[in-house]
Tab-separated table of N, CA and C in Angstrom:
chain	number	residue	atom	x	y	z
E	762	MET	N	0.846	-1.150	-0.009
E	762	MET	CA	-0.027	0.012	0.000
E	762	MET	C	0.905	1.260	-0.014
E	763	ALA	N	0.537	2.162	-0.821
E	763	ALA	CA	1.263	3.428	-0.939
E	763	ALA	C	1.148	4.221	0.339
E	764	THR	N	2.210	4.951	0.674
E	764	THR	CA	2.236	5.826	1.831
E	764	THR	C	2.636	7.218	1.532
E	765	LYS	N	3.293	7.446	0.386
E	765	LYS	CA	3.778	8.773	0.018
E	765	LYS	C	3.008	9.264	-1.208
E	766	VAL	N	2.897	10.602	-1.302
E	766	VAL	CA	2.230	11.262	-2.390
E	766	VAL	C	2.808	10.819	-3.754
E	767	ARG	N	4.138	10.772	-3.844
E	767	ARG	CA	4.741	10.437	-5.127
E	767	ARG	C	4.296	9.142	-5.686
E	768	GLU	N	3.812	8.195	-4.812
E	768	GLU	CA	3.402	6.887	-5.253
E	768	GLU	C	2.030	6.922	-5.944
E	769	ILE	N	1.237	7.931	-5.774
E	769	ILE	CA	-0.077	7.951	-6.337
E	769	ILE	C	-0.383	9.161	-7.152
E	770	MET	N	0.514	10.136	-7.171
E	770	MET	CA	0.275	11.398	-7.910
E	770	MET	C	0.323	11.138	-9.397
E	771	THR	N	-0.315	12.070	-10.108
E	771	THR	CA	-0.155	12.090	-11.559
E	771	THR	C	1.098	12.979	-11.777
E	772	GLY	N	2.148	12.368	-12.378
E	772	GLY	CA	3.362	13.087	-12.614
E	772	GLY	C	3.335	13.888	-13.923
E	773	SER	N	4.301	14.710	-14.118
E	773	SER	CA	4.436	15.526	-15.313
E	773	SER	C	3.110	16.214	-15.656
E	774	PRO	N	2.677	17.116	-14.733
E	774	PRO	CA	1.347	17.705	-14.920
E	774	PRO	C	1.413	18.714	-16.135
E	775	THR	N	0.293	18.855	-16.787
E	775	THR	CA	0.207	19.843	-17.835
E	775	THR	C	0.177	21.247	-17.226
E	776	SER	N	1.093	22.076	-17.735
E	776	SER	CA	1.169	23.478	-17.267
E	776	SER	C	1.005	24.384	-18.405
E	777	VAL	N	0.310	25.445	-18.192
E	777	VAL	CA	0.044	26.429	-19.294
E	777	VAL	C	0.451	27.852	-18.835
E	778	SER	N	0.716	28.698	-19.760
E	778	SER	CA	1.031	30.101	-19.551
E	778	SER	C	-0.195	30.856	-19.150
E	779	PRO	N	-0.093	31.794	-18.181
E	779	PRO	CA	-1.248	32.626	-17.835
E	779	PRO	C	-1.770	33.462	-18.988
E	780	GLU	N	-0.989	33.634	-20.023
E	780	GLU	CA	-1.350	34.424	-21.169
E	780	GLU	C	-2.192	33.719	-22.167
E	781	LEU	N	-2.328	32.436	-22.090
E	781	LEU	CA	-3.143	31.665	-23.063
E	781	LEU	C	-4.651	31.989	-22.892
E	782	ASP	N	-5.384	31.932	-23.957
E	782	ASP	CA	-6.811	32.185	-23.849
E	782	ASP	C	-7.523	30.886	-23.406
E	783	ILE	N	-8.729	31.016	-22.895
E	783	ILE	CA	-9.421	29.839	-22.299
E	783	ILE	C	-9.798	28.820	-23.390
E	784	VAL	N	-10.013	29.259	-24.613
E	784	VAL	CA	-10.353	28.304	-25.696
E	784	VAL	C	-9.213	27.391	-25.944
E	785	THR	N	-8.044	27.929	-26.048
E	785	THR	CA	-6.836	27.104	-26.302
E	785	THR	C	-6.589	26.157	-25.179
E	786	VAL	N	-6.775	26.591	-23.928
E	786	VAL	CA	-6.621	25.746	-22.747
E	786	VAL	C	-7.688	24.608	-22.707
E	787	ALA	N	-8.931	24.996	-22.997
E	787	ALA	CA	-10.034	23.980	-23.050
E	787	ALA	C	-9.721	22.925	-24.095
E	788	ARG	N	-9.218	23.251	-25.217
E	788	ARG	CA	-8.939	22.334	-26.274
E	788	ARG	C	-7.738	21.401	-25.833
E	789	ALA	N	-6.804	21.980	-25.187
E	789	ALA	CA	-5.686	21.150	-24.664
E	789	ALA	C	-6.129	20.183	-23.621
E	790	MET	N	-7.057	20.616	-22.747
E	790	MET	CA	-7.635	19.711	-21.726
E	790	MET	C	-8.419	18.573	-22.464
E	791	ARG	N	-9.166	18.902	-23.415
E	791	ARG	CA	-9.907	17.924	-24.185
E	791	ARG	C	-8.943	16.929	-24.869
E	792	ASP	N	-7.968	17.427	-25.560
E	792	ASP	CA	-7.030	16.584	-26.259
E	792	ASP	C	-6.238	15.699	-25.393
E	793	GLU	N	-5.889	16.152	-24.180
E	793	GLU	CA	-5.106	15.339	-23.205
E	793	GLU	C	-6.024	14.591	-22.326
E	794	ASP	N	-7.330	14.738	-22.390
E	794	ASP	CA	-8.294	14.025	-21.521
E	794	ASP	C	-8.009	14.256	-20.040
E	795	ILE	N	-7.864	15.522	-19.685
E	795	ILE	CA	-7.595	15.908	-18.304
E	795	ILE	C	-8.612	16.928	-17.853
E	796	GLY	N	-8.813	17.034	-16.537
E	796	GLY	CA	-9.761	17.970	-15.972
E	796	GLY	C	-9.159	19.178	-15.282
E	797	ALA	N	-7.815	19.242	-15.275
E	797	ALA	CA	-7.186	20.378	-14.607
E	797	ALA	C	-5.817	20.592	-15.187
E	798	VAL	N	-5.403	21.836	-15.223
E	798	VAL	CA	-4.029	22.220	-15.596
E	798	VAL	C	-3.465	23.175	-14.570
E	799	LEU	N	-2.162	23.204	-14.461
E	799	LEU	CA	-1.465	24.139	-13.662
E	799	LEU	C	-1.197	25.342	-14.501
E	800	VAL	N	-1.270	26.545	-13.931
E	800	VAL	CA	-0.969	27.765	-14.540
E	800	VAL	C	0.388	28.253	-13.986
E	801	SER	N	1.401	28.323	-14.861
E	801	SER	CA	2.701	28.654	-14.401
E	801	SER	C	3.365	29.694	-15.311
E	802	ASP	N	4.210	30.505	-14.632
E	802	ASP	CA	5.076	31.442	-15.333
E	802	ASP	C	6.459	30.934	-15.205
E	803	GLY	N	6.982	30.206	-16.146
E	803	GLY	CA	8.234	29.466	-15.998
E	803	GLY	C	8.057	28.394	-15.011
E	804	ASP	N	8.882	28.308	-13.979
E	804	ASP	CA	8.743	27.315	-12.920
E	804	ASP	C	7.852	27.815	-11.747
E	805	ASP	N	7.406	29.038	-11.822
E	805	ASP	CA	6.591	29.628	-10.744
E	805	ASP	C	5.113	29.260	-10.905
E	806	LEU	N	4.625	28.472	-9.963
E	806	LEU	CA	3.214	28.071	-9.991
E	806	LEU	C	2.324	29.287	-9.614
E	807	MET	N	1.424	29.581	-10.484
E	807	MET	CA	0.508	30.769	-10.267
E	807	MET	C	-0.876	30.341	-9.832
E	808	GLY	N	-1.269	29.108	-10.207
E	808	GLY	CA	-2.577	28.660	-9.911
E	808	GLY	C	-2.938	27.357	-10.598
E	809	LEU	N	-4.214	27.020	-10.555
E	809	LEU	CA	-4.762	25.852	-11.096
E	809	LEU	C	-6.095	26.142	-11.770
E	810	VAL	N	-6.340	25.584	-12.884
E	810	VAL	CA	-7.661	25.765	-13.551
E	810	VAL	C	-8.304	24.383	-13.828
E	811	THR	N	-9.510	24.195	-13.461
E	811	THR	CA	-10.248	22.996	-13.723
E	811	THR	C	-11.251	23.235	-14.905
E	812	ASP	N	-11.818	22.145	-15.377
E	812	ASP	CA	-12.830	22.298	-16.415
E	812	ASP	C	-14.007	23.083	-15.884
E	813	ARG	N	-14.309	22.943	-14.642
E	813	ARG	CA	-15.406	23.728	-14.030
E	813	ARG	C	-15.075	25.207	-14.012
E	814	ASP	N	-13.810	25.563	-13.691
E	814	ASP	CA	-13.417	26.970	-13.695
E	814	ASP	C	-13.573	27.564	-15.087
E	815	LEU	N	-13.252	26.810	-16.133
E	815	LEU	CA	-13.469	27.243	-17.532
E	815	LEU	C	-14.889	27.683	-17.758
E	816	VAL	N	-15.797	26.853	-17.260
E	816	VAL	CA	-17.228	27.186	-17.460
E	816	VAL	C	-17.689	28.303	-16.572
E	817	ILE	N	-17.486	28.204	-15.246
E	817	ILE	CA	-18.037	29.132	-14.319
E	817	ILE	C	-17.377	30.534	-14.407
E	818	ARG	N	-16.033	30.580	-14.340
E	818	ARG	CA	-15.293	31.833	-14.351
E	818	ARG	C	-15.003	32.337	-15.751
E	819	GLY	N	-15.010	31.456	-16.751
E	819	GLY	CA	-14.677	31.839	-18.053
E	819	GLY	C	-15.879	32.084	-18.942
E	820	LEU	N	-16.542	31.044	-19.339
E	820	LEU	CA	-17.725	31.180	-20.224
E	820	LEU	C	-18.905	31.902	-19.624
E	821	ALA	N	-19.293	31.518	-18.450
E	821	ALA	CA	-20.508	32.064	-17.813
E	821	ALA	C	-20.306	33.568	-17.466
E	822	ALA	N	-19.053	34.003	-17.360
E	822	ALA	CA	-18.800	35.377	-17.000
E	822	ALA	C	-18.984	36.282	-18.184
E	823	GLY	N	-19.139	35.752	-19.355
E	823	GLY	CA	-19.334	36.583	-20.561
E	823	GLY	C	-18.019	36.949	-21.192
E	824	GLY	N	-18.132	37.756	-22.218
E	824	GLY	CA	-16.880	38.166	-22.910
E	824	GLY	C	-16.496	37.199	-23.961
E	825	ASP	N	-15.523	37.499	-24.710
E	825	ASP	CA	-15.081	36.695	-25.843
E	825	ASP	C	-14.095	35.640	-25.243
E	826	PRO	N	-14.450	34.364	-25.324
E	826	PRO	CA	-13.633	33.281	-24.761
E	826	PRO	C	-12.187	33.271	-25.412
E	827	ALA	N	-12.089	33.766	-26.634
E	827	ALA	CA	-10.806	33.739	-27.275
E	827	ALA	C	-9.928	34.906	-26.747
E	828	GLN	N	-10.483	35.751	-25.952
E	828	GLN	CA	-9.761	36.930	-25.441
E	828	GLN	C	-9.496	36.791	-23.907
E	829	VAL	N	-10.276	35.965	-23.240
E	829	VAL	CA	-10.155	35.798	-21.771
E	829	VAL	C	-8.906	34.978	-21.457
E	830	LYS	N	-8.029	35.535	-20.718
E	830	LYS	CA	-6.755	34.855	-20.349
E	830	LYS	C	-6.910	33.869	-19.212
E	831	ILE	N	-6.290	32.749	-19.310
E	831	ILE	CA	-6.452	31.698	-18.324
E	831	ILE	C	-5.953	32.168	-16.956
E	832	GLY	N	-4.927	33.025	-16.935
E	832	GLY	CA	-4.378	33.496	-15.678
E	832	GLY	C	-5.409	34.330	-14.875
E	833	GLY	N	-6.402	34.893	-15.575
E	833	GLY	CA	-7.459	35.672	-14.923
E	833	GLY	C	-8.537	34.827	-14.265
E	834	ILE	N	-8.630	33.539	-14.586
E	834	ILE	CA	-9.625	32.707	-13.987
E	834	ILE	C	-9.071	31.588	-13.147
E	835	ALA	N	-7.735	31.522	-12.996
E	835	ALA	CA	-7.114	30.479	-12.228
E	835	ALA	C	-7.392	30.629	-10.762
E	836	SER	N	-7.569	29.506	-10.115
E	836	SER	CA	-7.630	29.478	-8.692
E	836	SER	C	-6.204	29.535	-8.142
E	837	ARG	N	-5.918	30.499	-7.267
E	837	ARG	CA	-4.592	30.544	-6.746
E	837	ARG	C	-4.408	29.338	-5.822
E	838	PRO	N	-3.232	28.716	-5.913
E	838	PRO	CA	-3.088	27.533	-5.091
E	838	PRO	C	-3.140	27.881	-3.601
E	839	THR	N	-4.145	27.352	-2.880
E	839	THR	CA	-4.315	27.567	-1.480
E	839	THR	C	-3.397	26.719	-0.684
E	840	ALA	N	-2.993	25.622	-1.313
E	840	ALA	CA	-2.113	24.658	-0.622
E	840	ALA	C	-1.380	23.852	-1.706
E	841	THR	N	-0.226	23.389	-1.313
E	841	THR	CA	0.549	22.446	-2.113
E	841	THR	C	1.068	21.407	-1.191
E	842	ILE	N	1.682	20.356	-1.788
E	842	ILE	CA	2.259	19.279	-0.978
E	842	ILE	C	3.516	18.815	-1.650
E	843	GLY	N	4.372	18.173	-0.925
E	843	GLY	CA	5.621	17.616	-1.445
E	843	GLY	C	5.417	16.146	-1.816
E	844	PRO	N	6.230	15.647	-2.737
E	844	PRO	CA	6.121	14.254	-3.169
E	844	PRO	C	6.412	13.241	-2.093
E	845	ASP	N	7.221	13.637	-1.110
E	845	ASP	CA	7.519	12.704	-0.046
E	845	ASP	C	6.632	12.861	1.187
E	846	ASP	N	5.640	13.732	1.120
E	846	ASP	CA	4.689	13.873	2.212
E	846	ASP	C	3.776	12.683	2.223
E	847	SER	N	3.202	12.411	3.334
E	847	SER	CA	2.271	11.219	3.515
E	847	SER	C	0.911	11.434	2.845
E	848	LEU	N	0.270	10.340	2.542
E	848	LEU	CA	-1.072	10.428	2.039
E	848	LEU	C	-1.998	10.981	3.075
E	849	ASP	N	-1.738	10.669	4.332
E	849	ASP	CA	-2.560	11.241	5.426
E	849	ASP	C	-2.473	12.745	5.478
E	850	LYS	N	-1.277	13.285	5.229
E	850	LYS	CA	-1.101	14.747	5.209
E	850	LYS	C	-1.839	15.340	4.102
E	851	ALA	N	-1.824	14.680	2.869
E	851	ALA	CA	-2.548	15.192	1.718
E	851	ALA	C	-4.028	15.225	2.043
E	852	ALA	N	-4.555	14.178	2.606
E	852	ALA	CA	-5.980	14.087	2.997
E	852	ALA	C	-6.305	15.201	4.001
E	853	GLN	N	-5.500	15.419	4.941
E	853	GLN	CA	-5.698	16.491	5.967
E	853	GLN	C	-5.756	17.851	5.340
E	854	ILE	N	-4.823	18.101	4.442
E	854	ILE	CA	-4.786	19.433	3.772
E	854	ILE	C	-6.033	19.595	2.913
E	855	MET	N	-6.404	18.560	2.183
E	855	MET	CA	-7.642	18.674	1.321
E	855	MET	C	-8.844	18.948	2.207
E	856	ARG	N	-8.927	18.259	3.327
E	856	ARG	CA	-10.091	18.429	4.181
E	856	ARG	C	-10.071	19.838	4.810
E	857	GLU	N	-8.956	20.272	5.303
E	857	GLU	CA	-8.896	21.656	5.950
E	857	GLU	C	-9.116	22.767	4.937
E	858	ARG	N	-8.622	22.636	3.744
E	858	ARG	CA	-8.723	23.687	2.709
E	858	ARG	C	-9.909	23.471	1.777
E	859	ALA	N	-10.628	22.411	1.911
E	859	ALA	CA	-11.791	22.082	1.076
E	859	ALA	C	-11.438	22.136	-0.425
E	860	VAL	N	-10.347	21.415	-0.781
E	860	VAL	CA	-9.906	21.325	-2.145
E	860	VAL	C	-9.894	19.870	-2.567
E	861	ARG	N	-9.975	19.649	-3.865
E	861	ARG	CA	-9.953	18.287	-4.410
E	861	ARG	C	-8.712	17.972	-5.097
E	862	ARG	N	-7.871	18.966	-5.332
E	862	ARG	CA	-6.572	18.733	-6.060
E	862	ARG	C	-5.516	19.524	-5.354
E	863	LEU	N	-4.329	18.867	-5.245
E	863	LEU	CA	-3.192	19.565	-4.692
E	863	LEU	C	-2.007	19.479	-5.657
E	864	PRO	N	-1.505	20.645	-6.034
E	864	PRO	CA	-0.225	20.615	-6.852
E	864	PRO	C	0.845	20.019	-5.966
E	865	VAL	N	1.714	19.220	-6.541
E	865	VAL	CA	2.849	18.604	-5.858
E	865	VAL	C	4.119	19.318	-6.254
E	866	LEU	N	4.809	19.933	-5.288
E	866	LEU	CA	6.019	20.701	-5.583
E	866	LEU	C	7.220	20.067	-4.980
E	867	GLU	N	8.299	20.084	-5.763
E	867	GLU	CA	9.580	19.558	-5.299
E	867	GLU	C	10.637	20.608	-5.708
E	868	ASP	N	11.361	21.105	-4.689
E	868	ASP	CA	12.302	22.171	-4.905
E	868	ASP	C	11.675	23.357	-5.613
E	869	GLY	N	10.415	23.684	-5.262
E	869	GLY	CA	9.732	24.806	-5.811
E	869	GLY	C	9.154	24.635	-7.184
E	870	ARG	N	9.311	23.448	-7.750
E	870	ARG	CA	8.829	23.178	-9.121
E	870	ARG	C	7.710	22.145	-9.077
E	871	ALA	N	6.698	22.354	-9.909
E	871	ALA	CA	5.574	21.430	-9.983
E	871	ALA	C	5.963	20.123	-10.605
E	872	VAL	N	5.771	19.077	-9.905
E	872	VAL	CA	6.145	17.702	-10.426
E	872	VAL	C	4.927	16.808	-10.500
E	873	GLY	N	3.764	17.227	-10.019
E	873	GLY	CA	2.594	16.361	-10.102
E	873	GLY	C	1.345	17.018	-9.569
E	874	ILE	N	0.298	16.278	-9.553
E	874	ILE	CA	-0.962	16.641	-9.005
E	874	ILE	C	-1.519	15.408	-8.266
E	875	VAL	N	-2.006	15.597	-7.063
E	875	VAL	CA	-2.641	14.503	-6.377
E	875	VAL	C	-4.111	14.953	-6.157
E	876	THR	N	-5.074	14.036	-6.417
E	876	THR	CA	-6.441	14.361	-6.324
E	876	THR	C	-7.147	13.564	-5.236
E	877	LEU	N	-8.341	14.014	-4.908
E	877	LEU	CA	-9.186	13.347	-3.960
E	877	LEU	C	-9.447	11.922	-4.412
E	878	GLY	N	-9.679	11.810	-5.733
E	878	GLY	CA	-9.932	10.453	-6.338
E	878	GLY	C	-8.698	9.536	-6.183
E	879	ASP	N	-7.530	10.128	-6.324
E	879	ASP	CA	-6.273	9.312	-6.169
E	879	ASP	C	-6.206	8.749	-4.747
E	880	LEU	N	-6.514	9.631	-3.788
E	880	LEU	CA	-6.537	9.203	-2.384
E	880	LEU	C	-7.581	8.129	-2.116
E	881	ALA	N	-8.777	8.327	-2.703
E	881	ALA	CA	-9.865	7.372	-2.441
E	881	ALA	C	-9.490	6.018	-3.035
E	882	MET	N	-8.908	5.983	-4.208
E	882	MET	CA	-8.531	4.669	-4.825
E	882	MET	C	-7.470	3.981	-3.981
E	883	GLU	N	-6.619	4.684	-3.327
E	883	GLU	CA	-5.548	4.124	-2.538
E	883	GLU	C	-6.012	3.736	-1.109
E	884	LYS	N	-6.727	4.623	-0.494
E	884	LYS	CA	-7.028	4.428	0.928
E	884	LYS	C	-8.394	3.718	1.177
E	885	ASP	N	-9.298	3.802	0.211
E	885	ASP	CA	-10.605	3.196	0.454
E	885	ASP	C	-11.179	2.698	-0.900
E	886	GLU	N	-10.490	1.667	-1.453
E	886	GLU	CA	-10.816	1.208	-2.782
E	886	GLU	C	-12.195	0.652	-3.004
E	887	VAL	N	-12.922	0.397	-1.953
E	887	VAL	CA	-14.324	-0.070	-2.141
E	887	VAL	C	-15.334	1.062	-2.036
E	888	SER	N	-14.866	2.276	-1.854
E	888	SER	CA	-15.799	3.421	-1.747
E	888	SER	C	-16.364	3.763	-3.153
E	889	ALA	N	-17.474	4.446	-3.141
E	889	ALA	CA	-18.091	4.914	-4.407
E	889	ALA	C	-17.174	5.843	-5.123
E	890	LEU	N	-16.534	6.780	-4.370
E	890	LEU	CA	-15.597	7.698	-5.015
E	890	LEU	C	-14.459	6.952	-5.700
E	891	ALA	N	-13.883	5.934	-5.087
E	891	ALA	CA	-12.837	5.156	-5.705
E	891	ALA	C	-13.351	4.489	-6.974
E	892	ASP	N	-14.589	3.946	-6.938
E	892	ASP	CA	-15.130	3.286	-8.143
E	892	ASP	C	-15.260	4.298	-9.217
E	893	ILE	N	-15.807	5.476	-8.922
E	893	ILE	CA	-16.008	6.491	-9.951
E	893	ILE	C	-14.625	6.947	-10.499
E	894	SER	N	-13.693	7.180	-9.591
E	894	SER	CA	-12.367	7.660	-10.021
E	894	SER	C	-11.637	6.682	-10.859
E	895	ALA	N	-11.817	5.384	-10.622
E	895	ALA	CA	-11.134	4.355	-11.383
E	895	ALA	C	-11.780	4.059	-12.692
E	896	ALA	N	-13.064	4.459	-12.861
E	896	ALA	CA	-13.786	4.119	-14.099
E	896	ALA	C	-13.222	4.861	-15.287
E	897	ARG	N	-13.325	4.264	-16.452
E	897	ARG	CA	-12.945	4.923	-17.700
E	897	ARG	C	-13.879	6.072	-17.948
E	898	PRO	N	-13.373	7.140	-18.580
E	898	PRO	CA	-14.261	8.255	-18.900
E	898	PRO	C	-15.371	7.799	-19.861
E	899	ASN	N	-16.560	8.396	-19.802
E	899	ASN	CA	-17.635	8.023	-20.685
E	899	ASN	C	-17.635	8.904	-21.892
E	900	ALA	N	-16.554	9.540	-22.129
E	900	ALA	CA	-16.244	10.404	-23.119
E	900	ALA	C	-17.006	11.211	-23.971
């Protein structure tokens, strides 16, 4: 059984420039079949954007989606975790901060993302969340 974040995280997370428009980022998320991207300026993590953020903060806010910059709708990372931190610490941070995704930083650089679903599949594999998280996308 895994005990460290690095054992369950998604490595090599997709990172985008804050200057990209939301349409470009949405297409990248579609093409890569992912629900979240990190927003970075070089190695500096500026935030995280989910598919829900694209809809709520991007499209529903109005304006031309080809002109709205992803940096303007990104959630600032309220918390991060290290790859050698424990899964219990990740769960505690998620609970305290009410977040479902944690960027994983090593030496100040993003090396992964760990999600609530990742934790569920590892810690409680018979839970409904683990079943949903393990299922193939219905695309």
